[in-house]
Tab-separated table of C-alpha atoms (C1' of nucleotides) in Angstrom:
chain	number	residue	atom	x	y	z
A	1	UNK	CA	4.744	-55.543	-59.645
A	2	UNK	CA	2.757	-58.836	-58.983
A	3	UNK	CA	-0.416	-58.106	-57.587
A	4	UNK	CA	-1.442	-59.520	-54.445
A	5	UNK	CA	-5.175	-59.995	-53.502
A	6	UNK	CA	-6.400	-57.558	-50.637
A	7	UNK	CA	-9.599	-57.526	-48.328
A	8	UNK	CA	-9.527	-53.935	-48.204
A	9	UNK	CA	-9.291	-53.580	-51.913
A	10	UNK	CA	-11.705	-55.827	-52.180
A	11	UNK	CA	-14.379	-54.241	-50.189
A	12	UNK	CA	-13.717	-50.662	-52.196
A	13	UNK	CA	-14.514	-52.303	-54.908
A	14	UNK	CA	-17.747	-54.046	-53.574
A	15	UNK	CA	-18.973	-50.684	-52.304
A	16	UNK	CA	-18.208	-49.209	-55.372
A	17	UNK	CA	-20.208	-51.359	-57.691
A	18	UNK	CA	-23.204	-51.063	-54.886
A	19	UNK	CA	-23.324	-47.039	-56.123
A	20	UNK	CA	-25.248	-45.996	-58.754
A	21	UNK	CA	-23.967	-42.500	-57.691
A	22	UNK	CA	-20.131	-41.602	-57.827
A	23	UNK	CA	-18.413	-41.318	-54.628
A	24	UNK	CA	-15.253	-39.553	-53.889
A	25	UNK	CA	-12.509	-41.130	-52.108
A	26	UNK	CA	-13.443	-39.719	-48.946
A	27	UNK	CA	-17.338	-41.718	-49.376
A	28	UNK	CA	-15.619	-44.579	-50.021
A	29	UNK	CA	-13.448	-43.715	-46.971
A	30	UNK	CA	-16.415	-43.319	-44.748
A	31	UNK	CA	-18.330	-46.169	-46.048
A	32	UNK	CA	-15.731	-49.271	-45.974
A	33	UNK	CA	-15.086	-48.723	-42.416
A	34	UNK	CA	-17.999	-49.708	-41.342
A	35	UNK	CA	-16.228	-53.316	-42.267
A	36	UNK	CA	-13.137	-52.431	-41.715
A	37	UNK	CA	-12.567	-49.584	-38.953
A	38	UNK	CA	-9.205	-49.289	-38.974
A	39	UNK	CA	-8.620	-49.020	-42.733
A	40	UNK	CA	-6.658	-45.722	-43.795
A	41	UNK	CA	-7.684	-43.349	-46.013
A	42	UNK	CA	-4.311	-43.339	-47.673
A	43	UNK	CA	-5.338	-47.072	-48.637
A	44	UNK	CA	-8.381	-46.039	-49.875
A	45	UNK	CA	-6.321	-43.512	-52.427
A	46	UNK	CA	-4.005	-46.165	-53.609
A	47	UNK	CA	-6.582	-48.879	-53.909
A	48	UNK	CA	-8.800	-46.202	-56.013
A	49	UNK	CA	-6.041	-45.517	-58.096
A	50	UNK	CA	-4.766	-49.039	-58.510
A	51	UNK	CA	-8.299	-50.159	-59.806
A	52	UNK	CA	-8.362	-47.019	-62.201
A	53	UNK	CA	-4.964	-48.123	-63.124
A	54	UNK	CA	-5.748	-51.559	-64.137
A	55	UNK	CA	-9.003	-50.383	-65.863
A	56	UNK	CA	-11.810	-51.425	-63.353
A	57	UNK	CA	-13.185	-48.819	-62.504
A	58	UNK	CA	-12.769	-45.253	-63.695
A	59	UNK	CA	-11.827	-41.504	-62.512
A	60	UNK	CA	-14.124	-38.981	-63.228
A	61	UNK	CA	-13.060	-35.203	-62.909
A	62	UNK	CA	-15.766	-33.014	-63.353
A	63	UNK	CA	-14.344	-29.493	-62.260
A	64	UNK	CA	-14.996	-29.486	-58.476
A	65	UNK	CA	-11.284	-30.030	-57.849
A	66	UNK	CA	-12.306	-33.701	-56.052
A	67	UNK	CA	-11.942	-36.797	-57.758
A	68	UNK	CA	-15.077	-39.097	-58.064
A	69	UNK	CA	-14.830	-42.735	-58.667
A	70	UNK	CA	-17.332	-44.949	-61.060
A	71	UNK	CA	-17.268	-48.937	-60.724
A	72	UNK	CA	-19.251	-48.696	-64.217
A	73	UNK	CA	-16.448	-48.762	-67.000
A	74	UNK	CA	-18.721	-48.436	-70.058
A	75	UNK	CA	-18.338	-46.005	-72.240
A	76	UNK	CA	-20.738	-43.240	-70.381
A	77	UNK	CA	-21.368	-39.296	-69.997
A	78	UNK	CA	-22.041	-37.392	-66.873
A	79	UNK	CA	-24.381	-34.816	-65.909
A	80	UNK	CA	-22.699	-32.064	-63.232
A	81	UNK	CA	-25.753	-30.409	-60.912
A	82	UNK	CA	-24.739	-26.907	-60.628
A	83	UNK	CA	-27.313	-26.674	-57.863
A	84	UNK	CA	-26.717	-29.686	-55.744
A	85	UNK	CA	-23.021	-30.578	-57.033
A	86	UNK	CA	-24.208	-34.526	-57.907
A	87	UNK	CA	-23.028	-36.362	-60.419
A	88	UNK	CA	-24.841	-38.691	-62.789
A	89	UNK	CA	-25.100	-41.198	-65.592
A	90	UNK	CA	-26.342	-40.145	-68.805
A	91	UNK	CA	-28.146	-42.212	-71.212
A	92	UNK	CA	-26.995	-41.057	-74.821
A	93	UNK	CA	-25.458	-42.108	-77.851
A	94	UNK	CA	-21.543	-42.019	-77.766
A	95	UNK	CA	-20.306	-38.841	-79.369
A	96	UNK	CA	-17.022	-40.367	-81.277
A	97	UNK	CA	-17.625	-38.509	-84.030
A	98	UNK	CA	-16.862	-34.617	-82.104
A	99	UNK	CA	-13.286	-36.103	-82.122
A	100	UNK	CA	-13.245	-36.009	-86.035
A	101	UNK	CA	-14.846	-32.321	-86.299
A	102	UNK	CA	-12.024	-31.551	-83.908
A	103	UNK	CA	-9.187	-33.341	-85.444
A	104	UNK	CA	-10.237	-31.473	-89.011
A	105	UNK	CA	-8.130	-28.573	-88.363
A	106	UNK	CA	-5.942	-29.669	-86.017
A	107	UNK	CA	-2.602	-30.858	-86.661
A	108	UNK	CA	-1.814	-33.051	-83.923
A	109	UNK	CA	-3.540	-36.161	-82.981
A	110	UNK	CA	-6.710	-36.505	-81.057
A	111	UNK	CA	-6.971	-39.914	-79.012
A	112	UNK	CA	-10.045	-39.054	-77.606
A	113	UNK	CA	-12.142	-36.475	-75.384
A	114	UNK	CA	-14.148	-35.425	-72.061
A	115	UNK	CA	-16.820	-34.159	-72.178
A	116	UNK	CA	-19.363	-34.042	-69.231
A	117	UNK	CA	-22.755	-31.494	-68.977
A	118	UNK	CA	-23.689	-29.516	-66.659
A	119	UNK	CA	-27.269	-27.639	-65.671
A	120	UNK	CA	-29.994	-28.483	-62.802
A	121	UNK	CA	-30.411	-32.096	-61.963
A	122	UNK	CA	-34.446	-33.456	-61.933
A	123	UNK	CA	-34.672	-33.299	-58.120
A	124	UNK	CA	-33.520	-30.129	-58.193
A	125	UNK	CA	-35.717	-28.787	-61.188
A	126	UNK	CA	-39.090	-30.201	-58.791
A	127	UNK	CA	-37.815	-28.233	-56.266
A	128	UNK	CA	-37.560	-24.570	-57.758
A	129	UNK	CA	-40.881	-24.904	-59.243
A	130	UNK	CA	-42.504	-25.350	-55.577
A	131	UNK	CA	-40.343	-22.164	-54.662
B	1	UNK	CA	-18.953	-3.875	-53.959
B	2	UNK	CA	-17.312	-1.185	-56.192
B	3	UNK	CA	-14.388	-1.936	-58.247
B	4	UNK	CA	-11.368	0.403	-57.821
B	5	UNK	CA	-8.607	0.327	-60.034
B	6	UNK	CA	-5.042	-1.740	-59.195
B	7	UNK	CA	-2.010	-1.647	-60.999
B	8	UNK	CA	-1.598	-5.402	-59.787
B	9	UNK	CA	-4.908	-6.675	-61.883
B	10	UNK	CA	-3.678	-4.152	-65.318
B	11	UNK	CA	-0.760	-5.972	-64.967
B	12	UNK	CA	-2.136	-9.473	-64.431
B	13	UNK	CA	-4.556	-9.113	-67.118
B	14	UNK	CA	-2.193	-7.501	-70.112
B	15	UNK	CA	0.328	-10.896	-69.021
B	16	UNK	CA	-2.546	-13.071	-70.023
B	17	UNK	CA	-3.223	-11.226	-73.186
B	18	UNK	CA	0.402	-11.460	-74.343
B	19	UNK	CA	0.170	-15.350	-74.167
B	20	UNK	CA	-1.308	-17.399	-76.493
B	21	UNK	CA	-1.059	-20.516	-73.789
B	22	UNK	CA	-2.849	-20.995	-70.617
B	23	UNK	CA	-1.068	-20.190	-67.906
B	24	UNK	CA	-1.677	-20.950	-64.872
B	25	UNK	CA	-2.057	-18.760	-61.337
B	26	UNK	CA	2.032	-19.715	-61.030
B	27	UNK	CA	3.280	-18.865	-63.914
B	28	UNK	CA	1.008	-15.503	-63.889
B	29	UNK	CA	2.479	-14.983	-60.185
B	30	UNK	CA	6.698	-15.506	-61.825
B	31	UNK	CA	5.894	-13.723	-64.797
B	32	UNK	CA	4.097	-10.603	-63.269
B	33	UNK	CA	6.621	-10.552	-60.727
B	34	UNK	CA	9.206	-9.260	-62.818
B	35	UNK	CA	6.897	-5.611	-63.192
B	36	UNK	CA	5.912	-6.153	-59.654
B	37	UNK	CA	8.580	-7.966	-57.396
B	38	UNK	CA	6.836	-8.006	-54.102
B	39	UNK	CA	3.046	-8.893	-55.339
B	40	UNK	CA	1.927	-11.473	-53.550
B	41	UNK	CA	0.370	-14.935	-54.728
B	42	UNK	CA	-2.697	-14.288	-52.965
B	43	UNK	CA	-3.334	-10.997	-55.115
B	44	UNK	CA	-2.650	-12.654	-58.294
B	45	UNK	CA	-5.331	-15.619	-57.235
B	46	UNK	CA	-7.620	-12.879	-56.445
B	47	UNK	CA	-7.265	-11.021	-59.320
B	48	UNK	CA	-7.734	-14.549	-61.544
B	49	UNK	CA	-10.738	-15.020	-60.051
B	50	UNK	CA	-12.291	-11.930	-60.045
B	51	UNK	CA	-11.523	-10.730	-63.933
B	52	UNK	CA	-12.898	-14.676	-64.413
B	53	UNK	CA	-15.973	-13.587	-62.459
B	54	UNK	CA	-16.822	-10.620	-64.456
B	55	UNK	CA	-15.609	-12.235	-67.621
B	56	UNK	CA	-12.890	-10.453	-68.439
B	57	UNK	CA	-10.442	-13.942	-68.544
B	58	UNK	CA	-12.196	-17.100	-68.530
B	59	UNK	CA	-10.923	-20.311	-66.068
B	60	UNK	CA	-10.155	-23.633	-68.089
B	61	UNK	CA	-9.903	-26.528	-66.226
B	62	UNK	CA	-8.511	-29.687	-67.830
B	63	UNK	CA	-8.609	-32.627	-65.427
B	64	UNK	CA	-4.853	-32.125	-64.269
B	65	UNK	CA	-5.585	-30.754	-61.380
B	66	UNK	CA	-4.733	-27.180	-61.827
B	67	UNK	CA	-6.503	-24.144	-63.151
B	68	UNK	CA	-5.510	-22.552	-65.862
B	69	UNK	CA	-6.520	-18.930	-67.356
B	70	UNK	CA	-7.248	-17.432	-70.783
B	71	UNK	CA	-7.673	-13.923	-71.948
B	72	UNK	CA	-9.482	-15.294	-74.807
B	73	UNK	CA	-12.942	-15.361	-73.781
B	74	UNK	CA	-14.710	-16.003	-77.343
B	75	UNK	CA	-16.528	-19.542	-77.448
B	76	UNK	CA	-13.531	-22.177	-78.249
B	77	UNK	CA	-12.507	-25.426	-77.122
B	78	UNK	CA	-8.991	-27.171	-75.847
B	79	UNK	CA	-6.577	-29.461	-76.363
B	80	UNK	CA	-4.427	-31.523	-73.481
B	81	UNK	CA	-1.250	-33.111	-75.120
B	82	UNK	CA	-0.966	-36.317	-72.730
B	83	UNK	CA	2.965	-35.817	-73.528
B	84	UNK	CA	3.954	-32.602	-72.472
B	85	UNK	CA	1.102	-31.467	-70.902
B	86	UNK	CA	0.439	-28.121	-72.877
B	87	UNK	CA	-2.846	-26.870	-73.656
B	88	UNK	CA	-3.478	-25.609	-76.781
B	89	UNK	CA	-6.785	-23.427	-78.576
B	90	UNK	CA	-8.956	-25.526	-81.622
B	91	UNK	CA	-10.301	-23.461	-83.861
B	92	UNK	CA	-13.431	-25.893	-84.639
B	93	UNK	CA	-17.091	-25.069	-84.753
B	94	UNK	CA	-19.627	-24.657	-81.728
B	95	UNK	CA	-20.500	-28.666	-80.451
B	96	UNK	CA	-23.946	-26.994	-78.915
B	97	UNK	CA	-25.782	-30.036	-80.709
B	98	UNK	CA	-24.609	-32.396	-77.938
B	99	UNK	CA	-26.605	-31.024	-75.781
B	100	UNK	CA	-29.793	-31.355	-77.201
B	101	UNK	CA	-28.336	-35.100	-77.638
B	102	UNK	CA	-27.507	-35.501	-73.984
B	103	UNK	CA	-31.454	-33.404	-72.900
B	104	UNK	CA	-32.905	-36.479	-75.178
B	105	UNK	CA	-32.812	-38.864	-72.392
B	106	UNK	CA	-32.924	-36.968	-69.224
B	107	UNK	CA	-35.618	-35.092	-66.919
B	108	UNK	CA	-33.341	-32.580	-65.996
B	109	UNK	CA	-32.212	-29.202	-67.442
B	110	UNK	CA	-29.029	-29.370	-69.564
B	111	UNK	CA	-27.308	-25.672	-69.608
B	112	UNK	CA	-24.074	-26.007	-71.230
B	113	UNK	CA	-21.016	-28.599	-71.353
B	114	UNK	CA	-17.626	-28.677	-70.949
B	115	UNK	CA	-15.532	-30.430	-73.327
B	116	UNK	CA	-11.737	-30.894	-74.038
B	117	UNK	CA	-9.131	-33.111	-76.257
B	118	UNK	CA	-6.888	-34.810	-75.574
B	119	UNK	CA	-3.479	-36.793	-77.390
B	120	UNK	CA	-0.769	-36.189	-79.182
B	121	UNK	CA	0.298	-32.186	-79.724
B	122	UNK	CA	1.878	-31.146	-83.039
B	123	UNK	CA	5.405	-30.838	-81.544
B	124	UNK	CA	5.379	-34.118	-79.653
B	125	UNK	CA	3.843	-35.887	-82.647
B	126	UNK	CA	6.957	-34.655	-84.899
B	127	UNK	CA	9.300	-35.475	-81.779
B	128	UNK	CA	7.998	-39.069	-82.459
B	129	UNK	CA	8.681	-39.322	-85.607
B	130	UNK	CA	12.429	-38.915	-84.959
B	131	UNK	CA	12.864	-42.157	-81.849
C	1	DC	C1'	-6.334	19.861	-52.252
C	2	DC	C1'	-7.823	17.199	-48.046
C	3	DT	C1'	-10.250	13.773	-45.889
C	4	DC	C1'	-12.745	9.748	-45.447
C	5	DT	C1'	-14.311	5.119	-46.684
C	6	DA	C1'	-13.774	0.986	-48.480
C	7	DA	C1'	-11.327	-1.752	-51.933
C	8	DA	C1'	-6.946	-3.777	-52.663
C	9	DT	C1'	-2.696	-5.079	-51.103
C	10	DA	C1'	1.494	-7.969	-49.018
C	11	DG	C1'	2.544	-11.326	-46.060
C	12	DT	C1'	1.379	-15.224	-43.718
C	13	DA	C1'	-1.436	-18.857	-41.913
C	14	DA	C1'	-4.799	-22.251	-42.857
C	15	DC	C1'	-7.201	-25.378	-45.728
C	16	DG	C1'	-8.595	-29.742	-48.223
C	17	DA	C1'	-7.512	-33.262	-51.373
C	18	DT	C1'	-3.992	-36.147	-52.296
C	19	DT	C1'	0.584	-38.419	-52.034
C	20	DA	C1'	4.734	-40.093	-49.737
C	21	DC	C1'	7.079	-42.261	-45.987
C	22	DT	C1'	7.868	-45.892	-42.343
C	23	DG	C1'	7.647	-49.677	-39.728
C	24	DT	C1'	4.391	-53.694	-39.415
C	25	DT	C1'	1.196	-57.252	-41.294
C	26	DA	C1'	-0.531	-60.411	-44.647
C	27	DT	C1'	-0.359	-62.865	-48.973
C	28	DT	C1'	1.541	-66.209	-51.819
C	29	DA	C1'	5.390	-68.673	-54.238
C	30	DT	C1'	8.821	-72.002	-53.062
D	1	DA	C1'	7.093	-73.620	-42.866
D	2	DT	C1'	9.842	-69.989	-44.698
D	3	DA	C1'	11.089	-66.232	-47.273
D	4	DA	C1'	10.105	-62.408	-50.267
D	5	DT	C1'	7.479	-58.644	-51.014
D	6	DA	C1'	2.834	-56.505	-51.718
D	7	DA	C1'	-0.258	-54.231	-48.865
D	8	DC	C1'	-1.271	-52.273	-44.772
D	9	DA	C1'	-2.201	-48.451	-40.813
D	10	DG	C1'	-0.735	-44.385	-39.192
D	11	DT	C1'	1.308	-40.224	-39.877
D	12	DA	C1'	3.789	-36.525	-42.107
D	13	DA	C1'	4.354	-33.921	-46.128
D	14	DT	C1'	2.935	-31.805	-50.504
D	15	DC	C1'	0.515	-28.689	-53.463
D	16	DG	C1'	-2.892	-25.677	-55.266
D	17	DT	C1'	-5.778	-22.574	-53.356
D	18	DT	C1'	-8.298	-19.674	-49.952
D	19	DA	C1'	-8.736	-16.990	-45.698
D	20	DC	C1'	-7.029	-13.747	-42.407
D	21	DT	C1'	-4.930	-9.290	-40.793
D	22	DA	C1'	-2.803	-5.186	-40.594
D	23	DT	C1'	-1.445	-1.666	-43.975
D	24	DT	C1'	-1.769	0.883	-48.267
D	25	DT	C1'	-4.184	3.027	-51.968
D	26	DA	C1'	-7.969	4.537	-55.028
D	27	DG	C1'	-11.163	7.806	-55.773
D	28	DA	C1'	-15.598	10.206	-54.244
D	29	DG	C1'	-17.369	14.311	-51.651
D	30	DG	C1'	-16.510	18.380	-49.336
DNA sequence: CCTCTAAATAGTAACGATTACTGTTATTAT
DNA sequence: ATAATAACAGTAATCGTTACTATTTAGAGG
């Protein structure tokens, strides 16, 4: 399947990479048709899973049953606000080495893992100590 | 809300303790309905929930989309085989470190995390061997 | 044991996120 | 310019799950 270039595509990916948060398909949904009103949300999906497809940008599942989309590929953690639901980046050292502790009595083999963490998010941490 | 007693929920729960997999709501629903033919789906998703609520079964989610249950509720973690899709116990020691190494760098408050494997099961890896 | 209240049920409808289908449009190689 | 086909918009369908409703059942109090 040759791949032909795409406005639409295009402009998901723009407004991806403008988000420092990490929008779900229906975000991106609302957001690009403010340049393109017609777009369908159906091309949204297969443009969001294209890009994840071809590696640039990357699907992040962090238990609320809805898919959330990254434009930053780096090797990254996320932080899941159990108060607020929002998701974001995490600033730490990679944690390769939790596939080796896992791997130690394990007698398959472990490519890799997921980890994400979860708790209450700074903006939500200022606001239960005015409360 | 007081619990009373339902020969539906016994039933769900001693099917989860008989299987060392993870089952999910559908195969709970097939299985139990051979001890209970007209039960309904809805009862059995109740019923998941609920004993997952009080912490009788815990709810492992594992990025596929679909929930899947465990009468083990002791502190473990999982493995995803990207082949065949089972999930599968590791008997490996608590990872609560990381989250001291994830609080390092971030204002918020870090409660817990969830983390899973993933790659090549035991049984798929010796299926490889053999193409 | 009988009665009453509310929890639990079966059956079905609705839901939300996602995917598939279809006929049309747009990109790009020739 | 033309032809081939990727991508599209619009819509219908799928799938896991939850909500609704009328009925049944558990179990506490008399």
């Amino acid at each position: 399947m040759i791949l032909k270039h795409s406005k639409q595509r295009d402009a998901i990916k723009s407004f991806l990479m403008t988000r420092k948060d990490h929008p779900t398909a229906d975000v991106v949904y609302t957001n690009v048709r403010e340049e393109f009103p017609n777009i369908s949300l159906g091309t949204v999906y297969r443009n969001l899973t294209l890009l994840s497809e071809i590696g640039e940008i990357s699907r992040i599942r962090v238990g609320d049953g809805i898919d959330h989309f990254d434009a930053d590929i780096s090797l990254h953690y996320h932080f899941v606000c159990t108060h607020c639901g929002s998701v974001l980046d995490l600033n730490m050292e990679s944690l390769s080495h939790i596939n080796e502790i896992a791997g130690a009595g394990f007698d398959g083999k472990i490519s890799g893992h997921v980890t994400y963490f979860y708790g209450t998010c700074p903006k939500c941490t200022s606001q239960e100590l005015l409360s």
